[in-house]
Short mmCIF file of N, CA and C in Angstrom, two decimals:
data_model
loop_
_atom_site.label_atom_id
_atom_site.label_comp_id
_atom_site.label_asym_id
_atom_site.label_seq_id
_atom_site.Cartn_x
_atom_site.Cartn_y
_atom_site.Cartn_z
N MET A 1212 -10.98 1.07 -15.13
CA MET A 1212 -10.00 2.27 -15.67
C MET A 1212 -9.96 2.55 -14.21
N TYR A 1213 -8.67 3.54 -14.43
CA TYR A 1213 -8.33 4.53 -13.54
C TYR A 1213 -8.20 6.09 -13.94
N VAL A 1214 -9.08 6.95 -13.16
CA VAL A 1214 -8.86 8.58 -13.36
C VAL A 1214 -8.00 9.09 -12.29
N ASN A 1215 -6.85 9.64 -12.17
CA ASN A 1215 -6.05 10.25 -11.31
C ASN A 1215 -5.92 9.54 -10.15
N GLY A 1216 -5.79 7.99 -10.48
CA GLY A 1216 -5.32 6.99 -9.20
C GLY A 1216 -6.44 6.38 -8.59
N THR A 1217 -7.94 6.85 -9.37
CA THR A 1217 -9.10 6.35 -8.28
C THR A 1217 -9.65 5.61 -9.70
N LEU A 1218 -10.47 4.18 -9.19
CA LEU A 1218 -11.00 3.63 -10.16
C LEU A 1218 -12.42 4.67 -10.76
N ALA A 1219 -12.24 4.54 -12.07
CA ALA A 1219 -13.48 4.80 -12.35
C ALA A 1219 -14.43 4.30 -12.77
N SER A 1220 -14.23 2.92 -13.82
CA SER A 1220 -14.75 2.04 -14.10
C SER A 1220 -14.39 0.99 -14.46
N TYR A 1221 -14.86 -0.59 -14.58
CA TYR A 1221 -14.50 -1.64 -15.00
C TYR A 1221 -15.19 -2.62 -16.10
N LYS A 1222 -14.53 -3.51 -16.56
CA LYS A 1222 -15.21 -4.69 -17.50
C LYS A 1222 -14.53 -5.70 -17.44
N ILE A 1223 -14.93 -6.54 -17.10
CA ILE A 1223 -14.39 -7.95 -16.82
C ILE A 1223 -14.76 -8.81 -18.38
N THR A 1224 -13.01 -9.13 -18.87
CA THR A 1224 -13.34 -9.79 -19.59
C THR A 1224 -13.13 -11.37 -19.79
N ASP A 1225 -13.49 -12.11 -20.77
CA ASP A 1225 -13.01 -13.34 -20.67
C ASP A 1225 -11.80 -13.78 -20.06
N SER A 1226 -11.74 -14.84 -18.85
CA SER A 1226 -10.51 -15.24 -18.77
C SER A 1226 -9.98 -16.30 -19.67
N GLY A 1227 -8.38 -16.04 -19.80
CA GLY A 1227 -7.51 -16.51 -20.60
C GLY A 1227 -8.02 -16.16 -22.02
N ARG A 1228 -8.19 -15.00 -22.11
CA ARG A 1228 -8.35 -14.08 -23.46
C ARG A 1228 -6.97 -13.59 -23.78
N ARG A 1229 -6.33 -13.98 -24.98
CA ARG A 1229 -5.27 -13.36 -25.39
C ARG A 1229 -5.26 -12.33 -26.66
N LEU A 1230 -4.41 -11.50 -26.78
CA LEU A 1230 -4.20 -10.47 -28.11
C LEU A 1230 -3.49 -11.16 -28.91
N GLN A 1231 -3.80 -11.09 -30.02
CA GLN A 1231 -3.02 -11.62 -31.15
C GLN A 1231 -2.11 -11.02 -31.62
N THR A 1232 -0.97 -11.93 -32.02
CA THR A 1232 0.23 -11.27 -31.99
C THR A 1232 0.24 -10.55 -33.55
N GLY A 1233 1.58 -10.30 -34.05
CA GLY A 1233 1.14 -9.60 -35.09
C GLY A 1233 0.66 -8.50 -35.69
N GLY A 1234 -0.16 -7.93 -34.78
CA GLY A 1234 -0.73 -6.61 -35.05
C GLY A 1234 0.13 -5.28 -34.64
N GLN A 1235 -0.91 -4.37 -34.45
CA GLN A 1235 -0.24 -3.04 -34.17
C GLN A 1235 -0.72 -2.26 -32.94
N LEU A 1236 -0.11 -1.98 -32.39
CA LEU A 1236 -0.83 -1.27 -31.28
C LEU A 1236 -0.40 0.68 -31.67
N VAL A 1237 -1.13 1.27 -31.70
CA VAL A 1237 -1.31 2.63 -32.27
C VAL A 1237 -1.80 3.78 -30.97
N LEU A 1238 -0.86 4.31 -30.54
CA LEU A 1238 -0.82 5.56 -29.57
C LEU A 1238 -0.89 6.77 -30.08
N GLY A 1239 -2.40 7.12 -30.22
CA GLY A 1239 -2.21 8.69 -30.71
C GLY A 1239 -3.57 8.87 -31.93
N ASP A 1240 -3.87 7.47 -32.62
CA ASP A 1240 -4.64 7.30 -33.33
C ASP A 1240 -5.26 5.82 -33.53
N TYR A 1241 -6.31 5.86 -34.20
CA TYR A 1241 -7.17 4.45 -34.28
C TYR A 1241 -6.73 4.29 -35.68
N ARG A 1242 -6.72 2.94 -36.37
CA ARG A 1242 -7.14 2.70 -37.45
C ARG A 1242 -8.73 2.51 -37.81
N ASP A 1243 -8.57 2.87 -38.74
CA ASP A 1243 -10.36 3.38 -39.04
C ASP A 1243 -10.90 1.54 -40.06
N PRO A 1244 -11.49 1.03 -39.85
CA PRO A 1244 -11.44 -0.53 -40.49
C PRO A 1244 -12.14 -0.29 -41.72
N VAL A 1245 -13.12 0.84 -41.84
CA VAL A 1245 -13.45 1.52 -43.52
C VAL A 1245 -12.69 2.25 -44.12
N VAL A 1246 -11.49 2.47 -43.92
CA VAL A 1246 -10.63 2.83 -44.74
C VAL A 1246 -9.41 2.01 -44.66
N HIS A 1247 -9.30 1.32 -43.91
CA HIS A 1247 -7.99 0.60 -43.56
C HIS A 1247 -6.68 1.01 -43.55
N GLY A 1248 -6.78 2.55 -42.61
CA GLY A 1248 -6.02 3.31 -42.28
C GLY A 1248 -6.20 4.39 -41.43
N PRO A 1249 -5.24 5.10 -40.89
CA PRO A 1249 -5.60 6.32 -39.72
C PRO A 1249 -7.06 7.02 -39.92
N SER A 1250 -7.32 7.15 -39.11
CA SER A 1250 -8.92 7.68 -38.65
C SER A 1250 -8.78 9.20 -38.36
N GLY A 1251 -7.81 9.85 -38.46
CA GLY A 1251 -7.51 11.31 -38.78
C GLY A 1251 -7.99 11.66 -37.40
N HIS A 1252 -8.04 11.11 -36.16
CA HIS A 1252 -8.67 11.60 -34.90
C HIS A 1252 -7.44 11.27 -34.22
N ASN A 1253 -6.43 12.44 -34.18
CA ASN A 1253 -4.94 12.27 -33.33
C ASN A 1253 -5.44 12.74 -32.20
N PHE A 1254 -4.43 12.25 -31.35
CA PHE A 1254 -4.37 12.64 -29.87
C PHE A 1254 -3.66 14.12 -29.57
N GLY A 1255 -4.08 14.74 -28.61
CA GLY A 1255 -3.74 15.91 -28.71
C GLY A 1255 -3.66 16.04 -26.87
N GLY A 1256 -2.44 15.99 -26.33
CA GLY A 1256 -2.31 16.18 -25.24
C GLY A 1256 -0.91 15.57 -25.25
N GLU A 1257 -0.56 15.40 -23.57
CA GLU A 1257 1.04 14.59 -23.26
C GLU A 1257 0.28 13.37 -22.71
N MET A 1258 1.72 12.58 -22.85
CA MET A 1258 1.52 10.83 -22.59
C MET A 1258 2.97 10.78 -22.36
N PHE A 1259 2.74 9.98 -21.06
CA PHE A 1259 4.08 9.77 -20.57
C PHE A 1259 4.26 8.38 -19.71
N GLY A 1260 4.89 7.59 -19.72
CA GLY A 1260 5.40 6.36 -18.92
C GLY A 1260 4.14 5.30 -19.22
N PHE A 1261 3.68 5.30 -20.57
CA PHE A 1261 3.24 4.09 -20.94
C PHE A 1261 3.83 3.22 -20.82
N ASN A 1262 3.18 1.75 -20.02
CA ASN A 1262 3.87 0.68 -20.19
C ASN A 1262 2.67 -0.13 -20.02
N MET A 1263 3.02 -1.68 -20.60
CA MET A 1263 2.00 -2.79 -20.43
C MET A 1263 2.35 -3.44 -19.76
N PHE A 1264 1.29 -4.12 -18.56
CA PHE A 1264 1.78 -5.19 -17.46
C PHE A 1264 1.29 -6.39 -17.74
N ALA A 1265 2.17 -7.98 -17.48
CA ALA A 1265 1.27 -9.20 -17.44
C ALA A 1265 1.08 -9.71 -16.77
N LYS A 1266 0.38 -8.57 -15.69
CA LYS A 1266 -0.36 -9.29 -14.21
C LYS A 1266 -1.54 -7.51 -13.71
N GLU A 1267 -2.11 -7.75 -13.17
CA GLU A 1267 -3.31 -6.52 -13.17
C GLU A 1267 -2.62 -6.27 -11.93
N LEU A 1268 -2.76 -4.70 -11.93
CA LEU A 1268 -2.00 -3.70 -10.82
C LEU A 1268 -3.18 -4.03 -9.84
N THR A 1269 -2.48 -3.75 -8.58
CA THR A 1269 -3.38 -3.31 -7.65
C THR A 1269 -3.67 -2.09 -7.26
N GLY A 1270 -5.29 -1.79 -6.78
CA GLY A 1270 -5.37 -0.22 -6.43
C GLY A 1270 -4.32 0.58 -5.65
N GLU A 1271 -3.67 -0.04 -4.91
CA GLU A 1271 -2.05 0.73 -4.29
C GLU A 1271 -1.46 0.96 -5.14
N GLU A 1272 -1.08 -0.11 -5.72
CA GLU A 1272 0.12 0.31 -7.23
C GLU A 1272 -0.39 1.66 -8.06
N ILE A 1273 -1.45 1.39 -8.43
CA ILE A 1273 -2.10 2.20 -9.40
C ILE A 1273 -2.34 3.98 -8.76
N ALA A 1274 -2.59 4.14 -7.46
CA ALA A 1274 -2.69 5.19 -7.01
C ALA A 1274 -1.32 5.79 -6.77
N GLU A 1275 -0.56 4.53 -6.16
CA GLU A 1275 1.04 5.47 -6.65
C GLU A 1275 1.68 5.66 -7.68
N LEU A 1276 1.17 5.18 -8.41
CA LEU A 1276 1.46 5.79 -9.85
C LEU A 1276 1.08 7.10 -10.22
N SER A 1277 -0.14 7.39 -10.02
CA SER A 1277 -0.87 8.49 -10.00
C SER A 1277 -0.28 9.80 -8.56
N THR A 1278 0.00 9.09 -7.87
CA THR A 1278 0.71 10.08 -6.82
C THR A 1278 1.93 10.64 -6.89
N ASP A 1279 2.27 9.72 -7.47
CA ASP A 1279 4.31 10.13 -7.91
C ASP A 1279 4.51 10.52 -8.93
N GLY A 1280 3.76 10.68 -9.82
CA GLY A 1280 3.28 11.01 -10.87
C GLY A 1280 4.96 10.81 -12.05
N LEU A 1281 5.20 11.64 -13.11
CA LEU A 1281 6.40 11.11 -13.72
C LEU A 1281 7.55 10.84 -12.78
N CYS A 1282 7.61 10.68 -11.65
CA CYS A 1282 9.02 10.75 -10.52
C CYS A 1282 8.85 8.89 -10.25
N THR A 1283 7.38 8.26 -10.32
CA THR A 1283 7.09 6.94 -10.22
C THR A 1283 8.15 5.45 -10.36
N ASP A 1284 8.52 4.97 -9.29
CA ASP A 1284 9.27 3.68 -10.01
C ASP A 1284 8.62 2.67 -9.89
N ILE A 1285 7.71 2.70 -9.81
CA ILE A 1285 6.49 1.38 -10.05
C ILE A 1285 6.69 0.93 -10.98
N PRO A 1286 6.83 1.27 -11.97
CA PRO A 1286 7.34 0.38 -13.50
C PRO A 1286 8.80 -0.42 -12.98
N GLU A 1287 9.87 0.26 -12.83
CA GLU A 1287 11.08 -0.48 -12.37
C GLU A 1287 10.66 -1.28 -11.12
N ARG A 1288 10.52 -1.33 -10.14
CA ARG A 1288 9.64 -2.17 -9.27
C ARG A 1288 9.01 -3.70 -10.15
N LEU A 1289 8.11 -3.13 -10.88
CA LEU A 1289 7.36 -4.38 -11.34
C LEU A 1289 8.03 -4.92 -12.87
N GLU A 1290 9.18 -4.64 -12.88
CA GLU A 1290 9.95 -4.68 -14.74
C GLU A 1290 9.89 -6.17 -14.80
N ARG A 1291 9.83 -6.97 -13.86
CA ARG A 1291 9.45 -8.57 -13.97
C ARG A 1291 8.29 -8.80 -15.11
N TYR A 1292 7.19 -7.81 -15.05
CA TYR A 1292 5.93 -7.87 -15.42
C TYR A 1292 5.37 -6.78 -16.67
N ARG A 1293 6.53 -6.22 -17.21
CA ARG A 1293 6.46 -5.15 -17.90
C ARG A 1293 6.88 -6.25 -19.54
N ARG A 1294 5.70 -5.80 -20.11
CA ARG A 1294 5.56 -6.33 -21.48
C ARG A 1294 6.06 -5.20 -22.69
N ILE A 1295 5.14 -4.38 -22.21
CA ILE A 1295 5.40 -2.95 -23.02
C ILE A 1295 6.18 -1.85 -22.07
N ARG A 1296 7.34 -1.37 -22.68
CA ARG A 1296 7.81 -0.75 -22.05
C ARG A 1296 8.18 0.93 -22.63
N TRP A 1297 7.35 1.90 -21.57
CA TRP A 1297 7.99 3.51 -22.11
C TRP A 1297 9.61 3.71 -22.75
N GLU A 1298 10.33 3.06 -22.00
CA GLU A 1298 11.66 3.69 -22.41
C GLU A 1298 12.00 2.97 -23.87
N ASP A 1299 11.05 1.54 -24.83
CA ASP A 1299 11.38 1.19 -25.89
C ASP A 1299 10.23 1.77 -26.59
N ILE A 1300 9.04 2.73 -26.09
CA ILE A 1300 8.55 3.40 -27.22
C ILE A 1300 9.22 4.88 -27.57
N LEU A 1301 9.80 5.20 -26.50
CA LEU A 1301 10.48 6.21 -27.28
C LEU A 1301 11.41 6.21 -28.16
N LEU A 1302 12.01 4.77 -28.52
CA LEU A 1302 12.99 4.53 -29.31
C LEU A 1302 12.46 4.72 -30.84
N LEU A 1303 10.63 4.03 -30.59
CA LEU A 1303 10.34 3.97 -31.91
C LEU A 1303 10.13 5.16 -32.96
N PRO A 1304 9.80 5.51 -34.19
CA PRO A 1304 9.76 6.50 -35.02
C PRO A 1304 8.56 6.85 -34.77
N ARG A 1305 8.12 8.60 -34.96
CA ARG A 1305 7.04 9.11 -34.55
C ARG A 1305 6.59 10.23 -35.69
N ARG A 1306 5.39 10.28 -36.16
CA ARG A 1306 4.95 11.18 -36.93
C ARG A 1306 4.24 12.26 -36.39
N GLY A 1307 3.99 13.31 -36.58
CA GLY A 1307 3.41 14.74 -36.37
C GLY A 1307 4.34 15.60 -35.35
N ASN A 1308 3.35 16.07 -34.80
CA ASN A 1308 4.10 17.56 -33.70
C ASN A 1308 4.19 16.51 -32.76
N VAL A 1309 5.26 15.93 -32.49
CA VAL A 1309 5.85 15.22 -31.32
C VAL A 1309 6.98 15.96 -30.63
N GLN A 1310 6.68 16.16 -29.26
CA GLN A 1310 7.99 16.83 -28.57
C GLN A 1310 8.33 16.18 -27.45
N ASN A 1311 9.60 16.14 -26.97
CA ASN A 1311 9.88 15.42 -26.16
C ASN A 1311 10.37 16.57 -25.02
N ILE A 1312 9.66 15.81 -23.78
CA ILE A 1312 9.85 17.05 -22.58
C ILE A 1312 10.96 16.13 -21.58
N ARG A 1313 11.67 17.18 -20.70
CA ARG A 1313 12.42 16.75 -19.84
C ARG A 1313 11.02 16.48 -18.37
N ARG A 1314 11.57 15.12 -17.55
CA ARG A 1314 10.45 14.77 -16.69
C ARG A 1314 10.84 15.08 -15.52
N GLY A 1315 11.68 15.57 -15.52
CA GLY A 1315 12.17 16.60 -14.19
C GLY A 1315 12.48 15.76 -12.77
N CYS A 1316 12.92 14.68 -13.09
CA CYS A 1316 12.87 13.88 -11.96
C CYS A 1316 14.59 13.35 -11.86
N ASP A 1317 14.80 13.67 -11.24
CA ASP A 1317 16.81 13.71 -10.79
C ASP A 1317 16.71 12.97 -9.64
N GLU A 1318 18.13 12.42 -9.62
CA GLU A 1318 18.73 11.43 -8.21
C GLU A 1318 18.49 12.31 -7.32
N ALA A 1319 18.34 13.26 -7.05
CA ALA A 1319 18.21 13.94 -5.64
C ALA A 1319 16.94 13.60 -5.50
N TYR A 1320 16.10 14.00 -6.35
CA TYR A 1320 14.02 13.79 -6.01
C TYR A 1320 14.46 12.08 -5.34
N ILE A 1321 14.93 11.31 -6.24
CA ILE A 1321 14.61 9.72 -5.82
C ILE A 1321 14.96 9.78 -4.54
N SER A 1322 16.50 10.13 -4.21
CA SER A 1322 16.88 10.01 -2.89
C SER A 1322 16.30 10.55 -1.55
N ASP A 1323 15.71 11.61 -2.01
CA ASP A 1323 15.04 12.46 -1.07
C ASP A 1323 13.91 11.34 -0.48
N LYS A 1324 13.50 10.96 -1.76
CA LYS A 1324 12.04 10.23 -1.87
C LYS A 1324 12.52 8.82 -0.49
N ARG A 1325 13.43 8.29 -1.17
CA ARG A 1325 13.85 6.95 -0.68
C ARG A 1325 14.40 7.11 1.06
N SER A 1326 15.06 8.39 1.24
CA SER A 1326 15.59 8.72 2.85
C SER A 1326 14.19 9.02 3.61
N LEU A 1327 13.09 9.18 2.54
CA LEU A 1327 11.75 9.81 3.56
C LEU A 1327 11.16 8.53 3.97
N GLU A 1328 11.31 7.77 2.79
CA GLU A 1328 10.56 6.31 3.13
C GLU A 1328 11.47 5.65 4.21
N ILE A 1329 12.64 5.74 3.99
CA ILE A 1329 13.52 4.84 5.07
C ILE A 1329 13.33 5.37 6.77
N SER A 1330 12.81 7.19 6.75
CA SER A 1330 12.76 7.61 7.85
C SER A 1330 11.19 6.95 8.18
N VAL A 1331 10.19 7.43 7.37
CA VAL A 1331 9.10 6.32 7.74
C VAL A 1331 9.25 4.87 8.41
N GLU A 1332 9.88 4.09 7.65
CA GLU A 1332 9.93 2.62 7.95
C GLU A 1332 10.38 2.93 9.57
N LYS A 1333 11.69 3.97 10.17
CA LYS A 1333 12.53 3.92 10.85
C LYS A 1333 11.23 4.13 12.25
N ALA A 1334 10.51 5.27 11.97
CA ALA A 1334 9.30 5.66 12.82
C ALA A 1334 8.36 4.61 13.19
N GLN A 1335 8.34 3.80 12.10
CA GLN A 1335 6.77 2.63 12.19
C GLN A 1335 7.53 1.64 13.08
N ALA A 1336 8.68 1.47 12.97
CA ALA A 1336 9.66 0.68 13.78
C ALA A 1336 9.29 1.14 15.35
N GLU A 1337 9.97 2.43 15.63
CA GLU A 1337 9.48 2.89 16.65
C GLU A 1337 8.49 2.83 17.47
N LEU A 1338 7.59 3.52 16.82
CA LEU A 1338 6.21 3.04 16.78
C LEU A 1338 5.48 1.82 17.55
N GLN A 1339 6.01 0.69 16.78
CA GLN A 1339 5.51 -0.82 17.35
C GLN A 1339 6.73 -1.27 18.33
N LYS A 1340 7.60 -0.36 18.67
CA LYS A 1340 8.37 -0.94 19.88
C LYS A 1340 7.38 -0.06 21.11
N VAL A 1341 7.16 1.06 20.75
CA VAL A 1341 6.24 2.07 22.04
C VAL A 1341 4.85 0.98 22.08
N GLN A 1342 4.22 0.86 21.04
CA GLN A 1342 3.03 -0.18 21.41
C GLN A 1342 3.49 -1.41 21.98
N ASP A 1343 4.41 -2.07 21.46
CA ASP A 1343 4.65 -3.30 22.51
C ASP A 1343 4.84 -3.16 24.01
N HIS A 1344 5.88 -1.68 24.21
CA HIS A 1344 5.91 -1.70 25.37
C HIS A 1344 4.55 -1.49 26.20
N LEU A 1345 3.83 -0.43 25.35
CA LEU A 1345 2.54 -0.30 26.32
C LEU A 1345 1.56 -1.33 26.34
N ASN A 1346 1.57 -2.19 25.35
CA ASN A 1346 0.75 -3.55 25.68
C ASN A 1346 1.56 -4.30 26.30
N ASN A 1347 2.63 -4.57 27.13
CA ASN A 1347 3.42 -4.91 28.08
C ASN A 1347 2.92 -4.41 29.62
N ALA A 1348 2.89 -3.19 29.49
CA ALA A 1348 2.66 -2.61 30.95
C ALA A 1348 1.21 -2.85 31.03
N LEU A 1349 -0.05 -2.79 30.04
CA LEU A 1349 -1.19 -2.93 30.24
C LEU A 1349 -1.54 -4.36 31.11
N ARG A 1350 -0.89 -5.40 30.20
CA ARG A 1350 -0.96 -6.93 31.02
C ARG A 1350 -0.02 -6.85 32.02
N GLU A 1351 0.90 -6.35 32.57
CA GLU A 1351 1.35 -6.03 33.91
C GLU A 1351 0.19 -5.08 34.57
N ILE A 1352 -0.94 -4.36 34.17
CA ILE A 1352 -1.42 -3.67 35.02
C ILE A 1352 -2.85 -4.68 35.76
N GLN A 1353 -3.20 -5.31 34.58
CA GLN A 1353 -3.92 -6.34 34.55
C GLN A 1353 -3.85 -7.35 35.14
N GLU A 1354 -2.61 -7.61 35.20
CA GLU A 1354 -2.13 -8.91 36.28
C GLU A 1354 -2.30 -8.39 38.23
N LEU A 1355 -1.99 -6.85 38.22
CA LEU A 1355 -1.59 -6.16 39.35
C LEU A 1355 -3.16 -6.13 40.20
N LYS A 1356 -3.99 -5.75 38.80
CA LYS A 1356 -5.62 -5.44 39.51
C LYS A 1356 -6.21 -6.61 40.02
N ALA A 1357 -5.71 -8.10 39.18
CA ALA A 1357 -6.13 -9.44 39.63
C ALA A 1357 -5.61 -9.61 40.70
N ASN A 1358 -4.55 -9.51 40.90
CA ASN A 1358 -3.83 -9.80 42.25
C ASN A 1358 -4.35 -9.04 43.21
N ARG A 1359 -4.68 -7.86 43.44
CA ARG A 1359 -5.48 -7.02 44.11
C ARG A 1359 -6.66 -7.46 44.71
N GLN A 1360 -7.54 -8.06 43.48
CA GLN A 1360 -8.87 -8.35 43.61
C GLN A 1360 -8.78 -9.59 44.64
N THR A 1361 -7.59 -10.77 44.26
CA THR A 1361 -7.67 -11.80 45.28
C THR A 1361 -7.27 -11.44 46.61
N ASN A 1362 -6.25 -10.06 46.79
CA ASN A 1362 -5.92 -10.16 47.97
C ASN A 1362 -6.92 -9.50 48.78
N GLU A 1363 -7.65 -8.90 47.97
CA GLU A 1363 -8.94 -8.33 49.04
C GLU A 1363 -9.87 -9.13 49.40
N ARG A 1364 -10.10 -10.11 48.27
CA ARG A 1364 -11.08 -11.36 48.58
C ARG A 1364 -10.22 -12.29 50.00
N GLU A 1365 -9.01 -12.73 50.00
CA GLU A 1365 -8.37 -12.94 51.10
C GLU A 1365 -8.33 -12.69 52.19
N ASN A 1366 -8.49 -10.79 51.84
CA ASN A 1366 -8.67 -10.13 53.22
C ASN A 1366 -9.94 -10.21 53.95
N ALA A 1367 -11.08 -10.22 52.87
CA ALA A 1367 -12.07 -9.84 53.38
C ALA A 1367 -12.10 -11.69 54.29
N GLU A 1368 -12.13 -12.43 53.30
CA GLU A 1368 -11.95 -13.72 54.41
C GLU A 1368 -11.44 -13.94 55.75
N THR A 1369 -10.29 -13.60 55.89
CA THR A 1369 -9.46 -13.20 56.96
C THR A 1369 -10.10 -12.40 57.79
N ASN A 1370 -10.52 -11.46 57.82
CA ASN A 1370 -11.67 -10.38 58.58
C ASN A 1370 -12.81 -11.26 59.20
N ALA A 1371 -13.24 -12.00 58.01
CA ALA A 1371 -14.62 -12.83 58.70
C ALA A 1371 -14.38 -13.83 59.53
N GLU A 1372 -13.20 -14.32 59.54
CA GLU A 1372 -12.44 -15.43 60.33
C GLU A 1372 -12.14 -14.80 61.64
N LEU A 1373 -11.81 -13.56 61.66
CA LEU A 1373 -11.36 -13.06 62.52
C LEU A 1373 -12.49 -12.55 63.59
N GLN A 1374 -13.49 -12.16 62.81
CA GLN A 1374 -14.86 -11.87 63.51
C GLN A 1374 -15.58 -13.06 64.14
N LYS A 1375 -15.70 -13.65 63.33
CA LYS A 1375 -15.87 -15.75 64.10
C LYS A 1375 -15.09 -15.58 65.09
N THR A 1376 -13.88 -15.28 65.35
CA THR A 1376 -13.20 -15.95 66.29
C THR A 1376 -13.07 -14.55 67.54
N LYS A 1377 -13.50 -13.79 67.30
CA LYS A 1377 -13.59 -12.44 68.10
C LYS A 1377 -15.02 -12.75 68.77
N LEU A 1378 -16.36 -13.25 68.30
CA LEU A 1378 -17.05 -13.59 68.85
C LEU A 1378 -17.24 -14.86 69.43
N LYS A 1379 -16.31 -15.92 68.99
CA LYS A 1379 -16.19 -16.96 70.01
C LYS A 1379 -15.77 -16.82 71.18
N LEU A 1380 -14.51 -15.77 71.28
CA LEU A 1380 -13.76 -15.48 72.28
C LEU A 1380 -14.98 -14.65 73.25
N ASN A 1381 -15.69 -13.46 72.72
CA ASN A 1381 -16.57 -12.93 73.72
C ASN A 1381 -17.29 -13.90 74.03
N GLU A 1382 -17.56 -14.74 73.62
CA GLU A 1382 -18.63 -15.69 74.30
C GLU A 1382 -18.18 -16.46 75.18
N THR A 1383 -16.81 -17.01 75.15
CA THR A 1383 -16.28 -17.65 75.94
C THR A 1383 -16.35 -17.06 77.36
N GLU A 1384 -16.07 -15.56 77.63
CA GLU A 1384 -15.47 -14.88 78.14
C GLU A 1384 -16.65 -14.76 79.43
#
């Protein structure tokens, strides 16, 4: 179970466990097994975007659902996995004091969000180019350093040979 996008608890159920068909899914109350009817413990609050998926959502998807709130596009992105859709629930008959509210997500918000995502993707691509450039420069510096060390070693060997030659010349004089 997630609370505000953070894993709060979990329970592992048997693998392959399936829901029985022909039952009822009740949102806002539960069926009392003693009286074989509503319990009278009604839901009081707001409910939005109830969806049931045929796959386990990742922690990132859950966090995004929480972060994006009413304007999330996760259900649409995971449409092929949705088995119970909020849009279908809204078409069902309801009882009690139920009010519809506007979610406040308009195309401008969604467009702005997508524009921001595109900008972030472009910035990430540019950062990758800079990182590649820096990695290439680092490799070149390492090669130059290795060449310098080779040159210094060769110069030292040449100087040693010159010193030996000098000594031999001095001895022959």
